[in-house]
């Protein structure tokens, strides 16, 4: 099978092997190490480098290659390897020195005397003791080591190999099939199946080679059949090892599980335990603190263990945005994960240990997600430990999202039904705010099913409410109202009038988002009346405010102003500064719609000041934007630009991509009004990028179109 991909790795490694104009110009580095997990293609890269270097005439003395079999049951020793190297140098039989010490002396002397530059490849090393005695005593030659472990104790230039890209994975299998039979058109006929097969193989060259060999033998069967077999088995290693075609070009068995097994068995007990448990983590990427919870260890104990696993290429790390160790994410290769979960499943003690670990991580997730959700809701920071502010909470939720969503899916298991459903409730606000609507809907469906199976009608109603919010924000109004209505019926059956009122409010929100203002007014009125009846003044005030917005959208401006003024009065009477700020903001929007721009600016400035006094930076950002829009309407473009700039600064602080995008679009409009067309175009393009990050492709396309409309 020909060499495929790795262009970046070749570009990094080859220049260091070049002698330049003469050896005096060569780089002083002597040793290079290609490292990576088993099966990632280290030997193939080393051999390819040797071929290319030889073709360029860089090593006229030739290449010496020795397989140290570092991960076999009986690895080669340096003493054994030196015999093979001497043989390759022509020293054998009667010429071979009698003692090991003399053999090393002869080996080093031959390399020192040889003026023709040589490349020495020490392949598949697992321990420095295998190769340290073999290093030349001269910097004239070059040494290339391959290993699954990083030789961090040596001054070595490292080339860490990752798995192949999707395109290179597809190219590898395609080339393997065409090399056997150029008429094999399955890759062309089944591109989707081939990509799925590459994903199942984890883009690991060894797995892809095995899959290609199976397809060659199954030449009258399509790729889809192999994909279906792997999907049904649920473990690619089982299917691929069962159909393994023998050995590779280097005479090594083409098998996956033994490769993973040898790496695992070499680990000390604490690392082996951590790897097993990490394979049970709910998401593909997991934070350091989450792994610590999973393992039941302190973070400062867990971090060096993870670094040791990364040095053995059994996990990989992703740096944190802030450079902190606790913010790092750790990823386990899919095939390693399948192997690890298999190890746990086959041992009763490991299964019990694994279940305890899963319970710990769910409890950890609930604690953190609840605190983070509280900060998103504007609750006092004192009650939201361990996060210091909203931005930190959002960063944690963004980092752990895939794991959090996956952990909710554990609600399908009876033992996790309650805790996973509770986690789903903690995530609803965040997922909707970040516009991860598909995740929010999937989470709600899973949690709702668990609640129904448990016969918990209150929890089922709460999850249906979360589902309705996600569906509404995703623009699926009819489905949202259906979910809300089912939740409403459950709360009415339970006799919870407060929750019933909240559902009428949410139905109004869904109708308002869908542009059905008159129906929204009816729903809001029903909710307001219920809150009045039960004496809930806070939510009554909130409903007056919502009613005001709906009345504005229905064109009933005077009644809208009265409704928001009523809301403001109620909040003032309660001493609720944040509520009053929201009412001022809503009132400002209505006044602006009516054309009373001067009063609108005053209202928005009052709202902004109240938000700032309460320490609500998010509300402050919103009102800076509203002030900017009103100033633009008043023909004060340069002041509007300044206001939008302040809003943008805060949204970026919170990493609120949608808020950032909307603000940038409004900023562009203000720049256009000021005849600053270059700035307007740039702001629209930045808005498009922010909309893309915020999962809003339609708005992104519209922003790009507005940028294109700006005059040169």
XYZ file of C-alpha atoms in Angstrom:
712
model
C 0.000 0.000 0.000
C 1.540 3.338 -1.056
C 2.272 6.204 1.311
C -0.653 8.644 1.658
C -0.956 12.100 3.254
C 1.312 13.455 6.001
C 2.525 16.363 3.864
C 2.815 18.700 6.865
C 4.767 16.113 8.872
C 7.093 15.472 5.943
C 7.606 19.214 5.518
C 8.583 19.492 9.179
C 10.957 16.536 9.223
C 12.719 16.500 5.854
C 14.443 19.907 6.042
C 16.207 18.851 9.243
C 17.747 15.870 7.462
C 19.101 17.944 4.597
C 22.916 18.375 4.692
C 22.687 21.805 3.076
C 25.654 22.851 0.962
C 27.968 20.868 3.226
C 27.860 19.171 6.577
C 29.120 22.251 8.386
C 25.849 23.963 7.460
C 23.725 21.130 8.793
C 21.516 21.692 11.804
C 23.162 20.694 15.087
C 20.263 18.427 16.009
C 21.209 14.776 15.879
C 18.160 12.850 17.032
C 14.600 13.008 15.777
C 11.648 11.060 17.172
C 8.369 10.291 15.439
C 5.842 9.553 18.175
C 2.182 8.665 18.232
C -0.337 6.032 19.243
C -0.007 2.485 17.985
C -1.124 2.122 14.388
C -0.862 5.824 13.544
C 1.795 5.259 10.852
C 5.105 6.141 12.525
C 7.095 3.441 10.721
C 5.521 4.343 7.387
C 6.522 7.987 7.815
C 10.072 7.071 8.830
C 10.487 4.794 5.817
C 8.973 7.404 3.470
C 11.395 10.012 4.810
C 14.291 7.623 4.214
C 13.176 7.004 0.622
C 12.850 10.714 -0.134
C 16.152 11.583 1.520
C 17.915 8.813 -0.417
C 16.372 10.042 -3.685
C 17.839 13.481 -2.952
C 21.264 11.960 -2.293
C 21.369 13.182 1.310
C 22.585 9.884 2.802
C 25.111 8.353 0.379
C 26.203 5.955 3.123
C 22.728 4.381 3.138
C 20.073 3.732 5.741
C 20.287 1.360 8.697
C 16.921 0.115 9.958
C 16.300 -1.979 13.055
C 12.946 -2.968 14.553
C 13.268 -2.861 18.340
C 9.853 -4.553 18.803
C 9.369 -2.369 21.860
C 5.759 -3.308 22.479
C 6.013 -7.031 21.783
C 6.072 -9.548 24.623
C 9.802 -10.028 23.985
C 11.224 -6.630 22.920
C 14.678 -6.432 21.406
C 17.493 -5.239 23.644
C 20.199 -2.829 22.570
C 22.660 -5.736 22.745
C 20.565 -7.666 20.230
C 20.077 -4.625 18.023
C 23.792 -3.838 17.805
C 24.380 -7.290 16.360
C 21.848 -6.586 13.609
C 23.435 -3.207 12.907
C 26.932 -4.676 12.732
C 25.662 -7.320 10.336
C 24.244 -4.592 8.109
C 27.636 -2.863 8.230
C 29.327 -6.081 7.064
C 30.687 -7.258 10.427
C 29.628 -10.850 10.934
C 30.817 -14.389 11.594
C 34.564 -14.522 12.376
C 34.874 -10.728 12.214
C 32.332 -10.233 15.008
C 33.995 -9.257 18.326
C 33.522 -11.831 21.066
C 32.282 -9.515 23.830
C 29.344 -7.113 23.915
C 31.575 -4.219 24.946
C 33.854 -4.773 21.934
C 30.831 -5.043 19.661
C 29.697 -1.550 20.710
C 33.234 -0.212 20.261
C 33.384 -1.635 16.740
C 29.934 -0.259 15.882
C 30.777 3.283 17.016
C 34.200 3.184 15.355
C 32.686 2.188 12.001
C 30.194 5.063 12.172
C 32.898 7.537 13.197
C 35.158 6.458 10.332
C 32.443 6.453 7.695
C 32.473 9.779 5.854
C 29.442 8.994 3.738
C 26.515 10.314 5.716
C 24.064 7.672 7.050
C 20.514 7.647 8.424
C 19.871 5.321 11.348
C 16.210 4.368 11.962
C 15.536 2.815 15.373
C 11.950 1.726 14.969
C 9.293 0.906 17.559
C 11.249 1.735 20.715
C 9.504 1.547 24.080
C 12.394 2.326 26.425
C 15.430 4.622 26.117
C 17.578 1.669 27.206
C 16.810 0.086 23.826
C 18.382 2.890 21.795
C 20.687 5.019 23.949
C 23.667 2.617 23.508
C 23.052 2.636 19.743
C 23.429 6.386 19.218
C 26.488 7.303 17.109
C 29.353 9.066 18.791
C 29.400 11.627 15.971
C 26.954 14.296 14.772
C 27.826 13.490 11.162
C 24.988 11.005 10.842
C 21.317 11.358 11.661
C 19.109 9.219 13.927
C 15.356 8.770 13.591
C 13.499 7.005 16.407
C 9.851 5.915 16.338
C 7.970 5.272 19.560
C 4.524 5.368 21.146
C 6.107 7.220 24.078
C 7.705 10.659 23.993
C 11.403 10.554 24.974
C 11.004 13.743 27.015
C 14.247 13.197 28.942
C 16.388 13.609 25.795
C 17.139 16.676 23.617
C 15.104 15.273 20.744
C 13.175 17.045 17.979
C 9.686 15.520 18.263
C 7.217 14.920 15.456
C 3.938 13.911 17.125
C 1.720 12.131 14.621
C -2.033 12.605 14.782
C -4.590 10.517 12.927
C -5.192 11.290 9.254
C -7.625 13.888 7.987
C -10.880 12.656 6.486
C -9.654 13.389 2.954
C -6.379 11.515 3.503
C -8.250 8.595 5.074
C -10.497 8.329 2.038
C -7.467 8.645 -0.265
C -5.637 5.854 1.588
C -8.481 3.345 1.156
C -9.160 4.457 -2.419
C -5.511 4.057 -3.399
C -5.305 0.638 -1.722
C -8.290 -0.609 -3.733
C -7.069 0.902 -7.009
C -3.557 -0.519 -6.542
C -5.146 -3.970 -6.515
C -7.645 -3.347 -9.308
C -7.822 -0.025 -11.123
C -11.387 -0.895 -12.151
C -12.595 -0.958 -8.526
C -15.041 1.952 -8.570
C -16.613 1.425 -5.142
C -15.017 4.583 -3.676
C -16.572 6.623 -6.493
C -19.944 4.890 -6.250
C -20.145 5.034 -2.451
C -18.448 8.231 -1.240
C -20.710 8.602 1.814
C -20.170 4.987 2.892
C -16.408 5.395 2.472
C -16.400 8.520 4.640
C -18.445 6.718 7.288
C -16.030 3.787 7.170
C -13.119 6.205 7.680
C -14.920 7.666 10.707
C -15.488 4.182 12.148
C -11.767 3.522 11.707
C -11.038 6.693 13.669
C -8.832 7.816 10.737
C -6.135 5.536 12.139
C -3.907 4.251 9.299
C -3.700 0.718 10.739
C -7.482 0.428 10.948
C -7.856 1.873 7.447
C -5.337 -0.636 6.074
C -7.270 -3.507 7.649
C -10.556 -2.162 6.266
C -8.999 -1.825 2.793
C -7.748 -5.408 2.976
C -11.224 -6.638 3.907
C -12.730 -4.714 0.994
C -10.177 -6.221 -1.394
C -11.208 -9.706 -0.339
C -14.882 -8.724 -0.524
C -14.445 -7.361 -4.028
C -18.015 -8.269 -5.013
C -19.549 -6.641 -1.935
C -20.125 -2.923 -1.450
C -18.552 -0.677 1.163
C -21.947 -0.173 2.762
C -22.025 -3.826 3.837
C -18.825 -3.424 5.879
C -20.113 -0.170 7.379
C -23.376 -1.881 8.369
C -21.447 -4.751 9.954
C -19.380 -2.358 12.088
C -22.447 -0.340 13.057
C -24.311 -3.462 14.147
C -21.335 -4.737 16.175
C -20.886 -1.340 17.830
C -17.106 -1.879 17.967
C -14.900 -1.471 14.908
C -12.001 -3.361 16.513
C -14.060 -6.569 16.742
C -15.091 -6.524 13.075
C -11.726 -5.411 11.700
C -9.656 -7.865 13.741
C -11.976 -10.705 12.775
C -11.410 -9.925 9.106
C -7.749 -8.933 9.362
C -5.841 -9.841 6.163
C -2.538 -10.866 7.767
C 0.586 -8.694 7.840
C 1.655 -5.290 6.559
C 4.619 -4.440 4.314
C 6.951 -4.646 7.314
C 5.814 -8.151 8.268
C 3.775 -6.983 11.258
C 0.318 -8.418 12.000
C -2.530 -6.202 10.858
C -4.534 -6.307 14.092
C -5.939 -3.548 16.261
C -6.760 -4.970 19.659
C -3.290 -6.414 20.406
C -1.738 -3.043 19.512
C -4.012 -1.310 22.021
C -3.619 -4.120 24.523
C 0.172 -3.824 24.660
C 0.009 -0.068 25.247
C -2.563 -0.545 28.013
C -0.731 -3.389 29.768
C 2.452 -1.325 29.999
C 0.709 1.341 32.091
C 1.175 1.513 35.860
C -2.044 0.749 37.810
C -3.016 4.397 38.463
C -2.674 5.323 34.778
C -4.510 2.185 33.633
C -7.391 2.998 36.009
C -7.619 6.602 34.813
C -7.614 5.512 31.160
C -10.398 2.980 31.782
C -12.540 5.584 33.510
C -11.808 8.262 30.925
C -13.108 5.886 28.252
C -16.469 6.038 30.100
C -16.653 9.854 29.985
C -19.875 10.998 28.311
C -18.368 13.285 25.660
C -15.548 13.036 23.118
C -13.634 15.843 24.862
C -13.539 16.207 28.627
C -12.170 18.905 30.929
C -9.504 18.289 33.558
C -11.836 18.975 36.485
C -14.504 16.688 35.046
C -11.977 13.875 34.698
C -10.909 14.469 38.291
C -14.549 14.045 39.368
C -14.838 10.942 37.202
C -11.775 9.418 38.877
C -12.604 10.641 42.364
C -9.262 12.482 42.591
C -8.107 16.026 43.203
C -7.394 18.063 40.084
C -3.729 18.536 40.960
C -3.364 14.742 41.210
C -5.274 14.075 37.990
C -3.405 16.536 35.755
C 0.058 14.873 35.861
C -1.578 11.473 35.279
C -3.275 12.836 32.175
C 0.020 14.288 30.983
C 1.606 10.843 31.386
C -1.196 9.275 29.322
C -0.662 11.966 26.674
C 3.081 11.187 26.635
C 2.112 7.566 25.890
C -0.217 8.846 23.121
C -3.282 7.222 24.684
C -4.992 10.588 25.122
C -4.461 13.931 23.419
C -4.817 17.376 24.934
C -6.358 20.574 23.638
C -5.039 23.795 25.198
C -7.422 26.038 27.095
C -8.359 29.465 25.802
C -6.976 31.103 28.943
C -3.855 28.950 29.133
C -4.887 27.355 32.427
C -4.404 23.667 33.197
C -7.951 23.307 34.532
C -9.338 24.669 31.269
C -7.658 21.999 29.131
C -9.701 19.403 27.299
C -8.622 15.789 26.860
C -9.638 13.494 24.022
C -9.498 9.712 23.772
C -9.275 8.209 20.297
C -12.492 6.394 19.360
C -10.739 3.028 19.015
C -8.960 3.462 22.359
C -12.341 4.355 23.894
C -13.921 1.217 22.430
C -11.039 -0.852 23.777
C -11.268 0.746 27.231
C -15.018 0.271 27.566
C -14.512 -3.354 26.518
C -11.954 -3.844 29.291
C -14.452 -2.449 31.810
C -17.337 -4.554 30.492
C -15.404 -7.824 30.823
C -14.561 -7.390 34.510
C -17.148 -7.211 37.323
C -14.958 -5.113 39.612
C -14.169 -2.662 36.805
C -17.878 -2.403 35.942
C -18.718 -1.470 39.526
C -15.889 1.050 39.574
C -17.121 2.490 36.275
C -20.703 2.949 37.462
C -19.495 4.788 40.569
C -17.377 7.038 38.321
C -20.339 7.832 36.077
C -22.454 8.770 39.089
C -19.700 11.081 40.334
C -19.433 12.882 37.017
C -23.204 13.399 36.740
C -23.328 14.883 40.235
C -20.376 17.111 39.349
C -22.082 18.221 36.134
C -25.339 19.036 37.950
C -23.549 21.127 40.577
C -21.573 23.093 37.995
C -24.389 23.438 35.445
C -26.816 24.643 38.119
C -24.362 27.331 39.242
C -23.613 28.371 35.653
C -27.307 28.523 34.762
C -27.886 30.751 37.789
C -25.331 33.253 36.499
C -26.982 33.194 33.060
C -30.269 33.982 34.842
C -28.752 36.980 36.575
C -28.755 35.510 40.101
C -26.301 37.019 42.628
C -22.736 35.824 42.110
C -22.343 34.959 45.810
C -24.613 31.975 45.286
C -22.965 30.714 42.111
C -19.668 29.239 43.232
C -17.292 27.965 41.912
C -17.614 30.521 39.091
C -16.445 34.055 39.704
C -18.566 35.631 36.974
C -20.864 34.968 34.043
C -18.022 34.874 31.513
C -16.272 32.085 33.410
C -19.529 30.129 33.666
C -20.172 30.477 29.933
C -16.614 29.382 29.114
C -17.109 26.224 31.206
C -20.465 25.436 29.572
C -18.990 25.949 26.092
C -16.029 23.726 26.912
C -18.095 20.887 28.419
C -21.186 21.101 26.202
C -20.704 17.829 24.326
C -20.148 15.926 27.578
C -23.078 17.598 29.312
C -25.462 16.768 26.467
C -24.159 13.205 26.252
C -24.566 12.732 30.021
C -28.256 13.598 29.736
C -28.622 10.659 27.349
C -27.742 8.409 30.310
C -31.310 9.161 31.482
C -32.331 6.205 29.307
C -30.812 4.028 32.040
C -33.010 3.661 35.109
C -30.262 4.474 37.598
C -29.602 7.832 35.920
C -33.202 8.770 35.092
C -33.578 11.320 37.908
C -30.117 12.864 37.869
C -29.848 13.138 34.092
C -33.306 14.739 33.887
C -32.209 17.265 36.531
C -29.106 17.995 34.462
C -31.304 18.567 31.410
C -33.231 21.239 33.302
C -29.963 22.977 34.258
C -28.866 23.085 30.610
C -32.059 24.379 28.990
C -31.356 28.095 29.403
C -27.758 27.822 28.174
C -28.514 25.683 25.115
C -31.264 28.041 23.981
C -29.157 31.145 24.614
C -26.294 29.653 22.601
C -28.795 28.609 19.912
C -27.868 24.947 20.151
C -31.472 24.120 19.448
C -30.888 20.590 18.192
C -29.072 19.761 21.432
C -31.768 21.435 23.525
C -34.520 19.463 21.765
C -32.648 16.142 22.043
C -31.943 16.754 25.749
C -35.597 17.550 26.454
C -36.882 14.500 24.562
C -34.578 12.174 26.502
C -35.368 13.723 29.885
C -39.085 13.722 29.111
C -39.092 10.036 28.259
C -37.284 9.253 31.514
C -39.819 11.287 33.496
C -42.757 9.500 31.841
C -41.244 6.106 32.548
C -40.777 7.112 36.184
C -44.380 8.375 36.384
C -43.143 11.804 37.536
C -45.757 14.126 36.033
C -44.290 17.311 37.517
C -40.857 16.630 36.064
C -42.386 15.586 32.737
C -44.282 18.876 32.607
C -41.108 20.815 33.366
C -39.207 19.030 30.596
C -42.065 19.666 28.148
C -41.768 23.335 29.036
C -38.030 23.218 28.221
C -38.835 21.435 24.964
C -41.353 24.116 24.041
C -38.784 26.869 24.583
C -36.234 25.147 22.346
C -38.795 24.466 19.607
C -40.076 28.030 19.774
C -36.627 29.571 19.417
C -35.899 27.166 16.552
C -38.926 28.613 14.736
C -41.068 25.475 15.126
C -44.032 27.344 16.631
C -46.767 24.718 16.230
C -44.614 22.005 17.815
C -43.659 24.408 20.603
C -47.267 25.249 21.413
C -48.113 21.538 21.383
C -45.333 20.871 23.935
C -46.446 23.824 26.062
C -50.059 22.690 25.913
C -49.172 19.180 27.085
C -47.182 20.710 29.957
C -50.133 22.998 30.733
C -52.512 20.044 30.928
C -50.173 18.227 33.329
C -49.829 21.240 35.633
C -53.599 21.749 35.581
C -54.056 18.095 36.556
C -51.549 18.523 39.383
C -53.312 21.728 40.415
C -50.263 24.000 40.191
C -51.709 27.369 39.138
C -48.352 29.154 39.273
C -46.818 26.780 36.719
C -50.016 26.953 34.673
C -49.644 30.732 34.511
C -46.011 30.350 33.461
C -47.061 28.051 30.616
C -49.584 30.604 29.342
C -46.750 33.157 29.382
C -44.504 30.833 27.381
C -47.283 30.162 24.878
C -47.504 33.929 24.473
C -43.738 34.109 23.900
C -43.940 31.436 21.175
C -46.774 33.241 19.442
C -44.941 36.569 19.681
C -41.775 35.072 18.145
C -43.914 33.706 15.313
C -45.351 37.185 14.663
C -48.842 36.289 15.928
C -49.190 39.339 18.187
C -52.966 39.210 18.707
C -52.904 35.586 19.847
C -49.920 36.386 22.038
C -51.910 39.172 23.732
C -54.655 36.694 24.654
C -52.148 34.222 26.124
C -50.309 36.941 28.075
C -53.589 38.292 29.441
C -54.537 34.821 30.688
C -51.146 34.462 32.390
C -51.323 37.937 33.948
C -54.756 37.277 35.399
C -53.613 33.990 36.949
C -50.573 35.646 38.547
C -52.819 38.428 39.889
C -55.176 35.846 41.405
C -52.383 34.031 43.264
C -50.769 37.283 44.403
C -47.492 36.933 42.512
C -46.690 40.593 41.921
C -43.276 39.994 40.346
C -44.593 37.759 37.577
C -47.633 39.965 37.184
C -45.272 42.846 36.464
C -43.295 40.687 34.000
C -46.549 39.861 32.185
C -47.551 43.507 31.987
C -44.214 44.115 30.288
C -44.654 41.186 27.856
C -48.160 42.367 27.146
C -46.801 45.816 26.335
C -44.404 44.383 23.733
C -47.189 42.322 22.113
C -49.513 45.338 22.051
C -46.755 47.338 20.362
C -46.343 44.617 17.716
C -50.104 44.657 17.173
C -49.960 48.405 16.510
C -51.753 49.366 19.742
C -49.038 51.757 20.889
C -50.915 53.769 23.532
C -52.072 50.632 25.338
C -48.552 49.244 25.030
C -47.123 52.324 26.777
C -49.715 52.001 29.565
C -48.868 48.303 30.035
C -45.096 48.921 30.321
C -45.693 51.920 32.591
C -47.812 49.660 34.827
C -44.984 47.091 34.891
C -42.466 49.786 35.808
C -44.659 51.023 38.651
C -45.045 47.530 40.094
C -41.283 46.906 39.968
C -40.624 50.286 41.601
C -43.085 49.489 44.382
C -41.275 46.190 45.011
C -37.866 47.885 44.969
C -36.801 45.613 42.104
C -34.175 47.576 40.206
C -33.569 44.915 37.548
C -37.278 44.572 36.842
C -37.582 48.331 36.596
C -34.628 48.378 34.185
C -36.324 45.822 31.920
C -39.565 47.843 31.991
C -37.711 51.041 31.050
C -36.061 49.175 28.175
C -39.373 47.838 26.853
C -40.908 51.278 27.189
C -38.030 52.795 25.236
C -38.574 50.334 22.365
C -42.270 51.238 22.220
C -41.561 54.974 22.282
C -39.034 54.555 19.469
C -41.594 52.606 17.402
C -44.067 55.471 17.940
C -41.470 57.957 16.682
C -40.888 59.621 20.031
C -37.132 59.146 19.723
C -36.067 61.734 22.308
C -38.096 60.068 25.066
C -36.955 56.653 23.849
C -33.295 57.657 24.327
C -34.095 58.859 27.851
C -35.901 55.588 28.679
C -33.042 53.435 27.408
C -30.495 55.500 29.324
C -32.550 55.024 32.500
C -32.612 51.280 31.825
C -28.857 51.204 31.216
C -28.120 53.080 34.428
C -30.303 50.718 36.476
C -28.654 47.646 34.959
C -25.225 49.122 35.663
C -26.203 49.914 39.273
C -27.358 46.328 39.756
C -24.112 44.976 38.246
C -25.972 43.360 35.336
C -23.422 43.804 32.533
C -25.501 41.786 30.106
C -28.523 44.047 30.541
C -26.206 47.028 30.288
C -24.897 45.740 26.940
C -28.440 45.330 25.631
C -29.369 48.859 26.589
C -26.209 50.387 25.112
C -27.364 48.778 21.857
C -30.894 50.144 22.283
C -29.490 53.619 22.959
C -27.420 53.264 19.790
C -30.447 52.332 17.697
C -32.458 55.254 19.072
C -29.596 57.694 18.466
C -29.368 56.441 14.884
C -33.098 57.082 14.457
C -32.518 60.602 15.792
C -29.867 61.223 13.101
C -26.998 61.192 15.605
C -24.899 58.580 13.801
C -21.539 59.243 15.440
C -23.041 59.015 18.928
C -24.787 55.806 17.829
C -21.424 54.356 16.721
C -19.970 55.069 20.153
C -22.950 53.454 21.945
C -22.824 50.312 19.780
C -19.076 50.097 20.432
C -19.691 49.953 24.186
C -22.370 47.298 23.677
C -20.032 45.278 21.480
C -17.286 45.373 24.101
C -19.538 43.768 26.714
C -21.001 41.113 24.402
C -17.474 40.106 23.445
C -16.568 39.960 27.117
C -19.366 37.407 27.580
C -18.545 35.621 24.310
C -22.194 36.122 23.321
C -21.724 35.576 19.603
C -25.330 36.256 18.646
C -25.447 39.481 20.672
C -22.091 40.434 19.157
C -23.382 39.731 15.651
C -26.574 41.787 16.048
C -24.578 44.663 17.535
C -22.057 44.578 14.678
C -24.901 44.686 12.160
C -26.399 47.703 13.936
C -22.944 49.294 14.121
C -22.589 48.832 10.363
C -25.879 50.648 9.814
C -24.651 53.553 11.934
C -21.356 53.667 9.984
C -23.326 53.756 6.750
C -25.393 56.670 8.025
C -22.129 58.458 8.827
C -20.981 57.700 5.241
C -18.182 55.480 6.575
C -18.717 52.753 4.007
C -15.439 50.872 4.528
C -16.185 50.572 8.257
C -19.768 49.545 7.470
C -18.593 46.792 5.139
C -16.066 45.515 7.690
C -18.674 45.487 10.477
C -21.158 43.539 8.321
C -18.472 40.959 7.506
C -17.552 40.641 11.185
C -21.245 40.234 11.943
C -21.440 37.419 9.397
C -18.578 35.607 11.126
C -20.213 36.082 14.531
C -23.582 34.836 13.225
C -21.802 31.753 11.898
C -20.283 31.086 15.323
C -23.742 31.587 16.825
C -25.300 28.866 14.625
C -27.322 31.406 12.651
C -26.433 30.695 8.994
C -29.363 32.602 7.495
C -28.455 35.792 9.351
C -24.799 35.254 8.391
C -25.695 35.130 4.692
C -27.828 38.264 5.028
C -24.951 40.130 6.705
C -22.569 39.148 3.896
C -25.104 40.377 1.346
C -25.361 43.721 3.149
C -21.570 43.987 3.125
C -21.536 43.427 -0.636
C -24.081 46.224 -1.103
C -21.789 48.850 0.436
C -20.372 51.274 -2.153
C -16.625 51.162 -2.787
